[in-house]
């Protein structure tokens, strides 16, 4: 068989390149979809968590003066205060003092009304009075302006690139002399992270306890009957999530179906407070996420040969020990997949805790939504979301390290 000539080898290489290019073009839409809907949002979130130019754009000259400020136990010098007064006067004329008040309030609690009232007072002064009496008017308008810790907070908030939002998300704060310390005024985020993980773990365990027997039962049925019952498992996916969640409100409220039934048969004399609690969140989310546990388990159990159990029983083993030693280990890939799906989804769930959880059943996702929708503190929301993402990745790494991601099976 003769070897290819140089021309023929070139033509073959060109044909291979065209095939690879054609294959790549088929993948391009999916690649763009992943970039637009997955990579870009996560990248934007990570970027927003450390990038905050708002204060630097509003009072650049004041921040430049504060860079020379060394003794953080004393007020900045009069020149710095005069520059701030001038910039505050300008912002008031441009109707931007409200935006500055929001930024200062995030850095130092209670400054929103202080900045607005001070801006109105400074705004009424003419140029001559501003230069001669501006600093005195600033310090006299509110006692907070005489606190060095406020000016240190302003200096910190003026940094374009900062990790302060991560410190806040971890209930920490940076002191000028003592470094990073635990916040003394409010400590809510670490408790919410712990509460979210605990509730997600409880939901996962309940889904496993409820889903495993049901999947085992379905796997042992003939195909026609199993498929019919499997439709009932898939039925919640055909119903709106909002409808499924609000139906639990009708069931769990004080005058709801469950309380009315229990009082009707005489088990209780007073209705239970079940709605707007952590209990309501766990129950509703267990119901909503149960199919994510059943389907992987069923697909794995369906592929297990029943002869294994029959062989163990025929050799004299008892049913329960045979099930524990032979059948259960073979279902672990499906159980791992279902547990991972339920846990990760429940950690980031928002609608269900917001509707049925109340203040007691809130999770970290609800606080992230609060900062994005109400307080407009997108940087803190991005930091909280980034920490949640890192926590999930860490848990997945631990799972892969000790269990192995290769053991996961969805079918």
Coordinates of C-alpha atoms in Angstrom, one line a residue:
X1 CA 0.0 0.0 0.0
X2 CA 1.6 3.3 -1.1
X3 CA 2.0 6.2 1.3
X4 CA 0.2 9.4 0.8
X5 CA 1.8 12.2 -1.2
X6 CA 2.4 15.6 0.3
X7 CA -0.6 17.0 -1.6
X8 CA -2.9 14.2 -0.4
X9 CA -1.7 14.6 3.2
X10 CA -2.4 18.3 3.1
X11 CA -5.9 17.6 1.7
X12 CA -6.5 15.1 4.5
X13 CA -5.3 17.5 7.2
X14 CA -7.6 20.2 5.6
X15 CA -10.6 17.9 5.7
X16 CA -9.9 17.1 9.4
X17 CA -9.7 20.8 10.2
X18 CA -13.0 21.4 8.5
X19 CA -14.6 18.6 10.4
X20 CA -13.3 20.0 13.7
X21 CA -14.4 23.5 12.8
X22 CA -17.9 22.2 11.9
X23 CA -18.1 20.3 15.2
X24 CA -17.0 23.4 17.1
X25 CA -19.6 25.5 15.4
X26 CA -22.3 23.1 16.6
X27 CA -21.0 23.6 20.2
X28 CA -20.8 27.4 20.0
X29 CA -24.5 28.1 20.8
X30 CA -24.2 25.9 23.9
X31 CA -20.9 27.5 24.9
X32 CA -22.4 31.0 24.5
X33 CA -25.5 29.9 26.5
X34 CA -23.2 28.7 29.4
X35 CA -21.1 31.9 29.3
X36 CA -24.2 34.2 29.3
X37 CA -26.3 32.4 31.8
X38 CA -23.7 30.9 34.1
X39 CA -20.1 32.2 33.8
X40 CA -21.0 35.9 33.3
X41 CA -23.4 36.1 36.3
X42 CA -21.0 34.4 38.7
X43 CA -18.1 36.6 37.4
X44 CA -20.2 39.7 37.8
X45 CA -21.2 38.7 41.4
X46 CA -17.6 38.1 42.3
X47 CA -16.6 41.4 40.8
X48 CA -19.3 43.4 42.5
X49 CA -18.4 41.9 45.9
X50 CA -15.0 43.7 45.8
X51 CA -15.6 46.7 43.5
X52 CA -17.3 49.7 44.9
X53 CA -16.5 53.1 43.3
X54 CA -19.6 55.0 44.4
X55 CA -18.1 56.9 47.3
X56 CA -14.8 57.6 45.4
X57 CA -16.9 59.2 42.7
X58 CA -18.9 61.3 45.1
X59 CA -16.2 62.8 47.3
X60 CA -12.8 62.2 45.6
X61 CA -11.1 65.2 47.1
X62 CA -12.1 64.3 50.6
X63 CA -10.8 60.8 50.2
X64 CA -7.5 62.2 48.8
X65 CA -7.1 64.3 51.9
X66 CA -8.0 61.4 54.2
X67 CA -5.0 59.4 52.8
X68 CA -2.8 61.8 54.7
X69 CA -4.7 61.1 58.0
X70 CA -2.5 59.1 60.3
X71 CA -3.8 59.4 63.8
X72 CA -7.1 57.7 63.6
X73 CA -7.9 58.5 67.3
X74 CA -8.2 62.2 66.4
X75 CA -10.4 64.0 63.9
X76 CA -8.9 64.7 60.5
X77 CA -7.4 68.2 60.1
X78 CA -9.5 71.3 59.4
X79 CA -8.4 71.3 55.7
X80 CA -9.9 67.8 55.2
X81 CA -13.1 68.8 56.9
X82 CA -13.3 72.0 54.8
X83 CA -12.8 70.0 51.6
X84 CA -15.6 67.6 52.7
X85 CA -17.9 70.6 53.4
X86 CA -17.3 72.0 50.0
X87 CA -18.0 68.6 48.3
X88 CA -21.1 68.1 50.4
X89 CA -22.4 71.6 49.3
X90 CA -21.8 70.7 45.7
X91 CA -23.6 67.3 46.1
X92 CA -26.5 69.1 47.7
X93 CA -26.8 71.4 44.7
X94 CA -26.6 68.4 42.3
X95 CA -29.2 66.5 44.4
X96 CA -26.7 63.7 45.0
X97 CA -26.5 64.1 48.8
X98 CA -29.2 61.3 49.2
X99 CA -26.9 58.9 47.4
X100 CA -24.0 59.8 49.7
X101 CA -26.3 59.3 52.7
X102 CA -27.0 55.8 51.6
X103 CA -23.3 55.0 51.2
X104 CA -22.4 56.5 54.6
X105 CA -25.3 54.7 56.3
X106 CA -23.9 51.4 55.1
X107 CA -20.5 52.2 56.4
X108 CA -21.7 53.7 59.7
X109 CA -25.2 53.0 61.0
X110 CA -27.5 55.9 61.5
X111 CA -25.8 58.3 59.1
X112 CA -28.6 58.5 56.5
X113 CA -30.7 61.2 58.2
X114 CA -27.5 62.9 59.5
X115 CA -26.0 63.4 56.1
X116 CA -29.3 64.6 54.7
X117 CA -29.9 67.2 57.4
X118 CA -26.3 68.3 57.3
X119 CA -26.4 68.7 53.5
X120 CA -29.5 70.9 53.8
X121 CA -27.8 73.1 56.4
X122 CA -24.6 73.4 54.4
X123 CA -26.6 73.9 51.2
X124 CA -28.1 77.1 52.6
X125 CA -24.7 78.7 53.2
X126 CA -23.1 81.0 50.6
X127 CA -19.5 80.8 49.5
X128 CA -18.2 83.2 52.1
X129 CA -20.0 81.6 55.0
X130 CA -19.0 78.1 53.7
X131 CA -15.3 78.9 53.8
X132 CA -15.4 80.6 57.2
X133 CA -18.1 78.8 59.1
X134 CA -18.6 75.5 57.1
X135 CA -16.5 73.3 59.4
X136 CA -18.1 74.7 62.5
X137 CA -21.5 74.1 61.0
X138 CA -20.6 70.6 60.1
X139 CA -19.5 69.6 63.6
X140 CA -22.4 71.4 65.2
X141 CA -25.0 69.7 63.0
X142 CA -24.6 66.3 64.7
X143 CA -22.3 64.7 67.2
X144 CA -21.4 61.9 64.8
X145 CA -19.2 64.3 62.8
X146 CA -17.0 64.6 65.8
X147 CA -16.3 60.9 66.1
X148 CA -13.0 59.7 64.6
X149 CA -14.5 56.2 63.9
X150 CA -17.0 57.8 61.5
X151 CA -14.2 59.3 59.4
X152 CA -12.3 56.0 59.5
X153 CA -15.5 54.3 58.2
X154 CA -15.7 57.0 55.4
X155 CA -12.1 56.4 54.5
X156 CA -12.7 52.6 54.3
X157 CA -15.9 53.1 52.2
X158 CA -14.1 55.2 49.7
X159 CA -11.8 52.4 48.6
X160 CA -12.7 51.3 45.1
X161 CA -11.5 47.8 45.7
X162 CA -12.3 46.5 49.1
X163 CA -12.9 43.3 51.1
X164 CA -15.0 45.0 53.7
X165 CA -18.2 43.5 52.4
X166 CA -16.7 40.0 53.0
X167 CA -15.9 41.1 56.6
X168 CA -19.5 42.2 57.1
X169 CA -20.8 39.0 55.6
X170 CA -18.6 37.1 58.2
X171 CA -19.8 39.4 61.1
X172 CA -16.4 41.0 61.3
X173 CA -15.1 44.5 61.1
X174 CA -11.8 46.3 60.7
X175 CA -10.6 48.6 63.5
X176 CA -7.9 51.1 62.8
X177 CA -5.7 50.0 65.7
X178 CA -6.9 46.5 66.6
X179 CA -7.2 45.0 63.1
X180 CA -10.0 42.6 62.2
X181 CA -12.4 41.8 65.1
X182 CA -15.8 40.3 65.6
X183 CA -18.6 42.9 65.2
X184 CA -20.1 43.9 68.5
X185 CA -23.4 45.5 67.4
X186 CA -24.9 43.0 65.0
X187 CA -24.0 39.3 64.3
X188 CA -26.6 37.8 62.1
X189 CA -24.9 36.4 58.9
X190 CA -22.9 33.5 60.4
X191 CA -26.0 32.4 62.3
X192 CA -28.0 32.5 59.1
X193 CA -25.4 30.5 57.3
X194 CA -25.4 27.9 60.1
X195 CA -29.2 27.9 60.1
X196 CA -29.4 27.5 56.3
X197 CA -27.0 24.5 56.3
X198 CA -28.8 22.8 59.2
X199 CA -32.2 23.2 57.5
X200 CA -30.8 22.0 54.2
X201 CA -29.3 18.9 56.0
X202 CA -32.7 18.2 57.7
X203 CA -34.5 18.5 54.4
X204 CA -32.0 16.2 52.7
X205 CA -32.4 13.6 55.5
X206 CA -36.2 13.7 55.3
X207 CA -36.1 13.4 51.6
X208 CA -33.9 10.4 51.9
X209 CA -36.1 8.8 54.5
X210 CA -39.2 9.3 52.5
X211 CA -37.8 8.8 49.1
X212 CA -35.8 5.6 49.6
X213 CA -38.7 3.3 50.5
X214 CA -40.9 4.8 47.7
X215 CA -38.1 4.4 45.1
X216 CA -37.6 0.8 46.4
X217 CA -41.2 0.0 46.0
X218 CA -41.4 1.5 42.5
X219 CA -38.3 -0.4 41.4
X220 CA -39.9 -3.7 42.5
X221 CA -43.1 -3.2 40.4
X222 CA -43.7 -4.3 36.9
X223 CA -42.8 -1.7 34.3
X224 CA -46.3 -0.7 33.4
X225 CA -47.4 -0.2 37.0
X226 CA -44.1 1.5 37.9
X227 CA -44.5 4.0 35.0
X228 CA -48.0 4.8 36.1
X229 CA -47.0 5.5 39.6
X230 CA -43.9 7.4 38.4
X231 CA -46.3 9.9 36.8
X232 CA -47.5 10.8 40.3
X233 CA -43.9 11.5 41.3
X234 CA -43.4 13.7 38.3
X235 CA -46.8 15.4 38.7
X236 CA -45.4 18.2 40.9
X237 CA -43.1 19.3 38.1
X238 CA -46.2 20.1 36.0
X239 CA -47.5 22.4 38.8
X240 CA -46.2 25.9 39.4
X241 CA -43.8 26.2 42.3
X242 CA -45.8 29.1 43.6
X243 CA -49.0 27.1 43.6
X244 CA -47.3 24.2 45.5
X245 CA -45.9 26.6 48.1
X246 CA -49.1 28.5 48.7
X247 CA -51.0 25.3 49.1
X248 CA -49.0 24.6 52.2
X249 CA -50.2 28.0 53.6
X250 CA -53.7 26.7 53.4
X251 CA -52.7 23.5 55.1
X252 CA -50.5 24.9 57.9
X253 CA -52.2 28.2 58.9
X254 CA -53.9 28.5 62.2
X255 CA -57.4 27.9 60.8
X256 CA -56.0 25.6 58.1
X257 CA -56.8 22.0 57.2
X258 CA -54.3 20.3 59.5
X259 CA -55.3 22.3 62.6
X260 CA -59.0 22.0 61.9
X261 CA -58.7 18.2 61.5
X262 CA -56.6 17.7 64.6
X263 CA -59.0 19.8 66.7
X264 CA -62.0 18.1 65.1
X265 CA -60.9 14.7 66.2
X266 CA -60.0 16.0 69.7
X267 CA -56.2 15.5 69.6
X268 CA -55.5 19.2 70.3
X269 CA -57.6 21.9 71.9
X270 CA -55.7 24.9 70.6
X271 CA -54.3 25.2 67.1
X272 CA -50.6 24.8 66.5
X273 CA -48.6 27.7 65.2
X274 CA -47.0 25.9 62.3
X275 CA -47.1 28.6 59.6
X276 CA -44.2 31.2 59.4
X277 CA -41.8 28.9 61.2
X278 CA -38.8 26.8 60.4
X279 CA -41.0 23.8 60.6
X280 CA -43.2 25.1 57.8
X281 CA -40.1 25.8 55.6
X282 CA -38.7 22.3 56.2
X283 CA -42.1 20.6 55.5
X284 CA -42.8 22.6 52.3
X285 CA -39.3 22.2 50.9
X286 CA -39.2 18.5 51.7
X287 CA -42.4 18.1 49.7
X288 CA -41.1 20.2 46.8
X289 CA -37.6 18.6 46.6
X290 CA -38.7 15.0 47.2
X291 CA -38.8 14.1 43.4
X292 CA -35.2 15.1 43.1
X293 CA -34.4 12.3 45.6
X294 CA -36.8 9.7 44.2
X295 CA -35.8 9.9 40.6
X296 CA -32.0 9.2 40.9
X297 CA -32.7 6.4 43.4
X298 CA -35.3 4.8 41.2
X299 CA -33.1 4.9 38.1
X300 CA -30.3 3.2 40.0
X301 CA -32.5 0.6 41.8
X302 CA -34.2 -0.3 38.5
X303 CA -30.8 -1.4 37.1
X304 CA -30.0 -3.7 40.1
X305 CA -30.4 -7.3 39.3
X306 CA -32.9 -8.9 41.8
X307 CA -30.9 -12.2 41.6
X308 CA -28.3 -10.8 43.9
X309 CA -30.8 -10.6 46.8
X310 CA -32.3 -14.0 45.9
X311 CA -28.9 -15.6 45.9
X312 CA -28.1 -14.1 49.3
X313 CA -31.4 -15.4 50.7
X314 CA -31.0 -18.8 49.2
X315 CA -27.6 -19.1 50.9
X316 CA -29.1 -18.6 54.3
X317 CA -28.8 -14.9 54.9
X318 CA -31.6 -13.1 56.6
X319 CA -33.5 -10.4 54.7
X320 CA -32.4 -7.3 56.6
X321 CA -28.7 -8.2 56.8
X322 CA -28.7 -9.2 53.1
X323 CA -30.4 -5.9 52.2
X324 CA -27.8 -3.9 54.3
X325 CA -24.7 -5.8 52.9
X326 CA -25.7 -6.4 49.3
X327 CA -28.6 -4.2 48.1
X328 CA -28.0 -0.9 50.0
X329 CA -24.4 -0.4 48.9
X330 CA -25.4 -0.8 45.2
X331 CA -28.0 2.1 45.7
X332 CA -25.4 4.5 47.2
X333 CA -24.6 6.2 43.8
X334 CA -28.3 7.1 43.4
X335 CA -28.6 8.1 47.0
X336 CA -25.5 10.3 46.8
X337 CA -26.8 12.0 43.6
X338 CA -30.2 12.6 45.1
X339 CA -28.8 13.9 48.4
X340 CA -26.4 16.2 46.6
X341 CA -29.2 17.6 44.4
X342 CA -31.6 18.2 47.3
X343 CA -28.9 19.7 49.5
X344 CA -27.5 22.2 46.9
X345 CA -31.0 23.2 45.8
X346 CA -32.3 23.7 49.3
X347 CA -29.4 25.8 50.4
X348 CA -30.2 28.4 47.7
X349 CA -34.0 28.2 47.8
X350 CA -35.7 31.6 48.1
X351 CA -39.5 31.5 47.3
X352 CA -40.6 28.8 49.7
X353 CA -38.9 30.2 52.8
X354 CA -40.1 33.7 51.9
X355 CA -43.7 32.6 51.7
X356 CA -44.1 30.1 54.5
X357 CA -41.1 30.6 56.7
X358 CA -41.7 34.1 58.1
X359 CA -38.9 35.6 60.2
X360 CA -38.2 32.2 61.9
X361 CA -37.9 30.2 58.7
X362 CA -35.7 32.6 56.7
X363 CA -32.5 31.4 55.0
X364 CA -29.4 33.2 53.8
X365 CA -31.0 33.4 50.3
X366 CA -33.8 35.6 51.7
X367 CA -31.2 38.0 53.2
X368 CA -29.4 38.2 49.8
X369 CA -32.6 39.0 48.1
X370 CA -33.3 41.7 50.8
X371 CA -30.0 43.5 50.1
X372 CA -30.6 43.3 46.3
X373 CA -34.3 44.4 46.3
X374 CA -34.8 46.7 49.3
X375 CA -31.5 48.0 50.8
X376 CA -29.9 48.2 47.3
X377 CA -26.7 47.0 48.9
X378 CA -25.6 44.9 45.9
X379 CA -22.0 44.6 47.1
X380 CA -23.0 43.0 50.4
X381 CA -25.5 40.7 48.5
X382 CA -22.7 39.7 46.1
X383 CA -20.3 39.0 49.0
X384 CA -23.0 36.9 50.8
X385 CA -23.6 35.0 47.5
X386 CA -19.9 34.5 46.8
X387 CA -19.4 33.0 50.3
X388 CA -22.4 30.7 49.8
X389 CA -20.9 29.6 46.4
X390 CA -17.5 29.0 48.1
X391 CA -19.2 27.1 50.9
X392 CA -21.0 24.8 48.4
X393 CA -17.8 24.2 46.5
X394 CA -16.0 23.4 49.7
X395 CA -18.7 20.9 50.7
X396 CA -18.5 19.3 47.3
X397 CA -14.7 19.1 47.6
X398 CA -15.1 17.4 50.9
X399 CA -17.7 15.0 49.5
X400 CA -15.4 14.2 46.5
X401 CA -12.4 13.7 48.8
X402 CA -14.1 11.2 51.1
X403 CA -16.8 9.7 49.0
X404 CA -15.9 10.3 45.4
X405 CA -17.9 12.3 42.8
X406 CA -17.4 9.3 40.4
X407 CA -19.8 7.3 42.6
X408 CA -22.7 9.6 41.7
X409 CA -25.2 8.2 39.3
X410 CA -28.4 9.8 37.9
X411 CA -29.3 6.8 35.9

